[in-house]
XYZ file of C-alpha atoms in Angstrom:
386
model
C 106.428 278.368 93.611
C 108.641 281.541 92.714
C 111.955 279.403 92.513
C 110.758 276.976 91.111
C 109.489 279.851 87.883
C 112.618 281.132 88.548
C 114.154 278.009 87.808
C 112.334 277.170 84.655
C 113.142 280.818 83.125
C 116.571 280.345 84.213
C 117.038 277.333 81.798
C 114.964 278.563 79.369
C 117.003 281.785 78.805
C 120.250 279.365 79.272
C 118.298 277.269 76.063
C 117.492 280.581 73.775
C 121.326 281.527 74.582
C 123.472 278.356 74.172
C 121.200 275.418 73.130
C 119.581 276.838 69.982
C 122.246 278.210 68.649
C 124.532 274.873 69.305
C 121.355 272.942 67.062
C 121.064 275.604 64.597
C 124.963 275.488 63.906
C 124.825 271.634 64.197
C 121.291 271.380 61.744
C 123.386 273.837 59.181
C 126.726 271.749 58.894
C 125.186 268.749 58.687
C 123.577 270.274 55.456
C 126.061 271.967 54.295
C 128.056 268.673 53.612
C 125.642 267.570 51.137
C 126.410 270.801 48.607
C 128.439 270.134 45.648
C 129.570 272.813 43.165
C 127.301 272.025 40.411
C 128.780 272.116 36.465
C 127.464 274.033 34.534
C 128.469 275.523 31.063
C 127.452 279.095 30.530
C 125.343 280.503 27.675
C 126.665 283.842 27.107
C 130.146 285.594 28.517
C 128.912 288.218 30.771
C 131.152 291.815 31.113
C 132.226 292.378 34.890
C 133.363 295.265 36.793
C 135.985 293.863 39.438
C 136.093 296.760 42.425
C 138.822 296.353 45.087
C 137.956 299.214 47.528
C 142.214 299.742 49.330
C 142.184 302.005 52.121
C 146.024 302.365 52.714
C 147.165 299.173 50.828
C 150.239 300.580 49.564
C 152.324 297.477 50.918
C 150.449 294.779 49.716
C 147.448 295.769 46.866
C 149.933 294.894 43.832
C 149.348 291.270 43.833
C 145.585 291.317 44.739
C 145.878 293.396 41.781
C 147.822 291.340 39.480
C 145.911 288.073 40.152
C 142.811 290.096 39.315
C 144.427 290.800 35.940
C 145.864 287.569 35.020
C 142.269 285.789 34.377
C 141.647 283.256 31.444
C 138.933 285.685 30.838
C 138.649 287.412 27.791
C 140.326 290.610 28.232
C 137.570 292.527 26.664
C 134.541 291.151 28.712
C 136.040 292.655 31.887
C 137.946 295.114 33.751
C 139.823 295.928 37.023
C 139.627 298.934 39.415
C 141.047 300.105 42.356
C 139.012 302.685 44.944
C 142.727 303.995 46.185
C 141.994 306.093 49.576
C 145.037 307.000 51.199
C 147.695 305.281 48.838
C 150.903 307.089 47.908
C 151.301 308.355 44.374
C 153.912 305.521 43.153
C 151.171 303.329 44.517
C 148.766 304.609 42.047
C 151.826 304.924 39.229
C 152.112 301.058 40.345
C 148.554 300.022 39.812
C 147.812 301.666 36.218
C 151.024 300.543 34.998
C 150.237 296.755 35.752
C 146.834 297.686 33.598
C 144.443 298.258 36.183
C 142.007 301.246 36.645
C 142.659 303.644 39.660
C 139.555 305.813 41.288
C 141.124 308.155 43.752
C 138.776 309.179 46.596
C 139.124 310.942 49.807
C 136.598 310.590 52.751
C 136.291 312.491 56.007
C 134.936 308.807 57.492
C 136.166 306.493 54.795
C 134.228 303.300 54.691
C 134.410 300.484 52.205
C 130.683 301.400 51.142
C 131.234 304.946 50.661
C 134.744 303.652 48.103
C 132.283 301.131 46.011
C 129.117 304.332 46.096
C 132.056 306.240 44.519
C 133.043 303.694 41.948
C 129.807 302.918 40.787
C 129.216 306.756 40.574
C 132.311 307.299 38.083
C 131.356 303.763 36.032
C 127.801 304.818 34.926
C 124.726 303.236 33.925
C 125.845 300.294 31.738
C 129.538 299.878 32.774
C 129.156 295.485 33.180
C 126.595 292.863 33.334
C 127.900 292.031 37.457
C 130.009 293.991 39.895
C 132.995 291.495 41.687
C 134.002 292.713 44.625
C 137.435 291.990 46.093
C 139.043 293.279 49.385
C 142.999 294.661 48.856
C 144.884 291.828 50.165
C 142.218 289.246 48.277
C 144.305 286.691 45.733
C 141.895 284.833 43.250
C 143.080 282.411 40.796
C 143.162 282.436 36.970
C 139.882 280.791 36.201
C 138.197 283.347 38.894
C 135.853 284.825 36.400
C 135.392 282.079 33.878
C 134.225 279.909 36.836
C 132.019 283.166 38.457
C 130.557 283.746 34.773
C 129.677 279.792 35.093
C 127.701 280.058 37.868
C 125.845 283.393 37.093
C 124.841 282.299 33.309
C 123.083 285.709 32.385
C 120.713 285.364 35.844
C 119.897 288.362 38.239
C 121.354 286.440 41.444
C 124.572 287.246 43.622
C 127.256 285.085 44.075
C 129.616 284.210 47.125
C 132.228 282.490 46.350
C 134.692 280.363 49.008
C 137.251 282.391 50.838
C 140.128 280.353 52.186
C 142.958 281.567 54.236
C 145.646 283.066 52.647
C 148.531 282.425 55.829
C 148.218 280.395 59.202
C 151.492 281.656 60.501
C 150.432 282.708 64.196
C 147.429 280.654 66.580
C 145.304 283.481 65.351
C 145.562 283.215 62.430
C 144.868 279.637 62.013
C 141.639 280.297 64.633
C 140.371 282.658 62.122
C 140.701 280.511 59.103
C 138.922 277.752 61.312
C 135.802 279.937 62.030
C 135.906 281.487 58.183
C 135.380 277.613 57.317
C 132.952 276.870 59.840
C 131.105 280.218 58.872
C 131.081 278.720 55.140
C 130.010 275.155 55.980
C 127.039 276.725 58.118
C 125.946 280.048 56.816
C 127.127 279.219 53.538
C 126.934 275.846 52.011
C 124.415 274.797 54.930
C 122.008 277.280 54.055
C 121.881 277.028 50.163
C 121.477 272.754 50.612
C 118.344 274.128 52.643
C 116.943 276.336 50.084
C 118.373 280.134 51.982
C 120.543 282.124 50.605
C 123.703 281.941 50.952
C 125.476 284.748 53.922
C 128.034 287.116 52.084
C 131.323 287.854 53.710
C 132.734 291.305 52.715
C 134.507 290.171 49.312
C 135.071 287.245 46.508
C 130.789 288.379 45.808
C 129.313 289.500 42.466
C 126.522 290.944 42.022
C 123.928 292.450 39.063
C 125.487 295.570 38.085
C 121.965 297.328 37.743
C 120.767 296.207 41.076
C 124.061 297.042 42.777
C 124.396 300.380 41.114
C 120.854 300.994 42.134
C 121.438 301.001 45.615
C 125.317 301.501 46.368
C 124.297 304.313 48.217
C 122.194 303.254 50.470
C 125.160 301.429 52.391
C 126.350 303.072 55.135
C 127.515 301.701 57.714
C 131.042 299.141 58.056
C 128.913 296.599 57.769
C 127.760 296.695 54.024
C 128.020 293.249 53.697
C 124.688 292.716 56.290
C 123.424 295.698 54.371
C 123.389 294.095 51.104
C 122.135 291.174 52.632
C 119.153 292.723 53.890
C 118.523 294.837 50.914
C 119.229 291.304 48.521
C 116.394 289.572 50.946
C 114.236 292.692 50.074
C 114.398 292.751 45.821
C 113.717 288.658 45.790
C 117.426 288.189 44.787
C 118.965 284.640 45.518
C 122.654 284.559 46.942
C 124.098 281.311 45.708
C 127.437 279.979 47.627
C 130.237 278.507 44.788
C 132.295 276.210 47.035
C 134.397 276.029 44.320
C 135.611 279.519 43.483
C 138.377 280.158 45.908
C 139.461 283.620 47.086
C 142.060 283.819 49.173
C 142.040 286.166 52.202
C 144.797 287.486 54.860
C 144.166 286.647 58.145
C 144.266 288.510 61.406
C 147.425 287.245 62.933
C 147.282 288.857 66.613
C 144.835 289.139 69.249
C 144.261 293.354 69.049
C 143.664 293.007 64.988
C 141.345 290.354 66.141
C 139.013 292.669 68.297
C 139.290 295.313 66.159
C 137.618 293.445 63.105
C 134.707 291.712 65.091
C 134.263 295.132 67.401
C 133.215 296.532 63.644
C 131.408 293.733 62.812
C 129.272 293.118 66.060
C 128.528 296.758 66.128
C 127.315 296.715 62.859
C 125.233 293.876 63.114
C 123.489 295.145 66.434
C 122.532 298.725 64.500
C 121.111 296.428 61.652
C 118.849 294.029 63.549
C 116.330 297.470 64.441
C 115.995 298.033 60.424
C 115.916 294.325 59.946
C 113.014 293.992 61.922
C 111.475 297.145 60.442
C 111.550 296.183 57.317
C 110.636 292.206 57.744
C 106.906 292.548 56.306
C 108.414 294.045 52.993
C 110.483 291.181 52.227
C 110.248 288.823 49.660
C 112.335 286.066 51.221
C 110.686 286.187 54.583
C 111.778 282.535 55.640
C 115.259 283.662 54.779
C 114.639 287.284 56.643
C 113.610 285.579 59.949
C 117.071 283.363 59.636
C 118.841 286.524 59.629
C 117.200 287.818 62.920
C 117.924 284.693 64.177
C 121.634 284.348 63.393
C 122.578 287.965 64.098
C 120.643 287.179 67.466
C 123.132 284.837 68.672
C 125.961 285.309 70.961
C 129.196 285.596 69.378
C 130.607 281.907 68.408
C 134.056 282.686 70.658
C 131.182 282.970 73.926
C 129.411 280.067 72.855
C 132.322 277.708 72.534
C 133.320 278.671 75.738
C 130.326 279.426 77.842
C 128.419 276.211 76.653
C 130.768 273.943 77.782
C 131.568 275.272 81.061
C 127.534 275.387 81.868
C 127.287 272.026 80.902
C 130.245 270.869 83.749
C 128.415 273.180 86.256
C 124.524 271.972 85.026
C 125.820 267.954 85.907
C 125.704 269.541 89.796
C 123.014 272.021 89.994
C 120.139 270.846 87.171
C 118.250 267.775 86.195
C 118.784 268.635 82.413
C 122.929 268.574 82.631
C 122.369 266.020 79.598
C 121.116 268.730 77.307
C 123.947 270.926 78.163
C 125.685 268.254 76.982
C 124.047 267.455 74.046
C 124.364 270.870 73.079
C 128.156 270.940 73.541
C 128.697 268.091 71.392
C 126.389 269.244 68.617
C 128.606 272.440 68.797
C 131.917 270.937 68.365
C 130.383 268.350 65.865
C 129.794 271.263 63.344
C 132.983 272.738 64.071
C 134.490 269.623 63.236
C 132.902 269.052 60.304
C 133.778 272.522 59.207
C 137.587 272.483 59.949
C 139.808 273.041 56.896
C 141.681 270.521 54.739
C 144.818 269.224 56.404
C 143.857 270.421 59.657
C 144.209 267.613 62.360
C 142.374 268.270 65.969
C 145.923 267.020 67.333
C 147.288 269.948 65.763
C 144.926 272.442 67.515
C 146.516 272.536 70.950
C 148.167 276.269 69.733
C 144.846 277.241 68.772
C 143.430 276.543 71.873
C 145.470 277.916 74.087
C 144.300 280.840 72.737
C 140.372 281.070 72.962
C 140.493 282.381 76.561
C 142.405 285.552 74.958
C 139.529 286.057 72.252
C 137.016 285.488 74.675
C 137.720 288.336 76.904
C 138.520 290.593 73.466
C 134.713 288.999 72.719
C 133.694 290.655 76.097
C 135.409 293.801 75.687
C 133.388 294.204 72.110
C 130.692 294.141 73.896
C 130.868 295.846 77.280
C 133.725 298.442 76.075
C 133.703 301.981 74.695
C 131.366 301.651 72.311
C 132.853 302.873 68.474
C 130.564 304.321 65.717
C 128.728 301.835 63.651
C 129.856 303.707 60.359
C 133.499 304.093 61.484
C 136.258 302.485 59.016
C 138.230 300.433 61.301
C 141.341 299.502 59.673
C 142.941 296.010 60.465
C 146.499 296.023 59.714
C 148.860 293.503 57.995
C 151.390 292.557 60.600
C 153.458 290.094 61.462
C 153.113 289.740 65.358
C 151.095 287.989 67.601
């Protein structure tokens, strides 16, 4: 009798780990293929405030900078600022010659929160009608704000638009732009065709300038993103995904960048899920609250698309229910499928491939490792190296 329990929560825990999160990405990607960007011509021209926080950008913030400028926009209806923290002076020189704004700021931890709690600190009260936010190496194109005022049309929601990769010049590179899509098919497009709000991603995101002022400084750890979230789920505000707005986004092109980004991410996300769960019965969105549990539950993707299939070879000689292992694996890959980008052939992901053993055991030392502050800035450099 106590191996055959043992059994049953042996596959049950298996389930929780690989199974539901294989149908919940397959569910989500299914519905996310059934969003369209919907038309829509706006009332009124709103005034923005476009932030790009740039901790050390020196070598590549001028045309993030310039592309933020160059919008079809009236010039008068918004304006461009950069949090500089770290930058050399001709940097600075650089970036209020092209017509930008420059906030200089100087942290003894500097975060990306603590860069936009500044900004919105120096702006005031009634500086816009939305707050963009753009990370340093971001490139948006001309009809960025004409197509963001489009969707916002005066309403207190957020928006997330659709960041693409920028380069796929390493494996890396290209397996990051993969999962970015993915992430925006499922947690993106998938959840808005289902009536949730859309996740937010760190950057191409605007929100109400009153509400974002409000509570800039309540962000404090490196993952403000999950913090706004949270806090958006909270007020009753909507965060709709526009599929068509691109933002284009530089990609982690080696292995140790890699870890370094999702070590500050999965930290983050584990220090959230205790206030998450605190504050559940205040939320106004609790459907879309008890998603976010759930998602931020899951095992990292990398361990999933490599653990699942591997228990589903070992299941076909050691369990009765190999065939929902299996299931499970090709609901997984289904959705990943579905979420590849444009142009990308699975004959072409052979380089790719070879390379998800490496992130796996990066994955593993995320999570086992020396553990590193949830509030520390971890800074992913631009190289060129694999």
């Amino acid at each position: 009798m106590m191996t055959l329990c043992m059994y049953f929560l042996l596959h049950f825990l298996l389930c929780l780990i690989f199974v539901v999160p294989a149908l919940y990405y397959f569910v989500f990607a299914v519905a996310g293929k059934s969003l369209s960007a919907a038309k829509n011509i706006p009332s009124r021209q709103s005034r923005f405030c476009v932030l790009i926080p740039a901790y050390r950008s020196d070598s590549y913030i001028m045309p993030t900078v310039q592309a933020a400028l160059n919008q079809k926009y009236p010039s008068d209806k918004f304006r461009v600022m950069v949090i500089s923290d770290g930058m050399q002076k001709s940097s600075v020189e650089n970036i209020l010659h092209s017509g930008a704004e420059v906030l200089e700021v100087a942290f003894a931890n500097s975060t990306k929160a603590a860069s936009l709690a500044a900004a919105m600190d120096y702006l005031g009260r009634d500086a816009g009608d939305y707050v963009v936010i753009l990370d340093s190496d971001n490139i948006v194109e001309p009809d960025f704000l004409c197509e963001m005022n489009a969707v916002l049309d005066g309403r207190r929601i957020a928006v997330q638009g659709h960041r693409c990769a920028k380069n796929a010049d390493t494996p890396v590179a290209v397996a990051d732009g993969i999962f970015e899509q993915v992430n925006n098919l499922v947690f993106r497009a998938g959840h808005c065709a289902l009536g949730l709000s859309s996740a937010l991603i760190g950057s191409g995101m605007a929100f109400p300038y009153d509400w974002f002022r409000g509570c800039a400084r309540d962000f404090e750890t490196a993952g403000e993103d999950k913090e706004m979230e949270l806090r958006l789920l909270k007020d009753g505000i909507f965060v709709e995904y526009a599929p068509h707005i691109h933002i284009f986004d530089e990609k982690t092109r080696s292995i140790t960048n890699l870890q370094k980004q999702r070590r500050r991410w999965l930290h983050s996300q584990y220090a959230l899920i205790v206030n998450a769960i605190a504050e559940f019965p205040f939320a106004k969105f609790k459907a879309g609250y008890a998603d976010k549990l759930l998602q931020w539950l899951f095992i990292p993707r990398i361990l999933l698309i490599t653990g699942l299939p591997l228990l589903a070879i070992l299941s076909i000689f050691t369990s009765s229910i190999w065939w929902l292992y299996l299931l499970a694996t090709i609901m997984l890959f289904a959705a990943i499928c579905l979420g590849l980008p444009a142009g990308v052939k699975i004959k072409d992901l052979a380089p790719v491939l070879n390379q998800v053993p490496a992130m796996a055991l990066a994955t593993l030392r995320n999570i086992f490792g020396k553990k590193t502050a949830s509030d520390e800035f971890i800074h992913t450099d631009h190289e060129n190296s694999n």
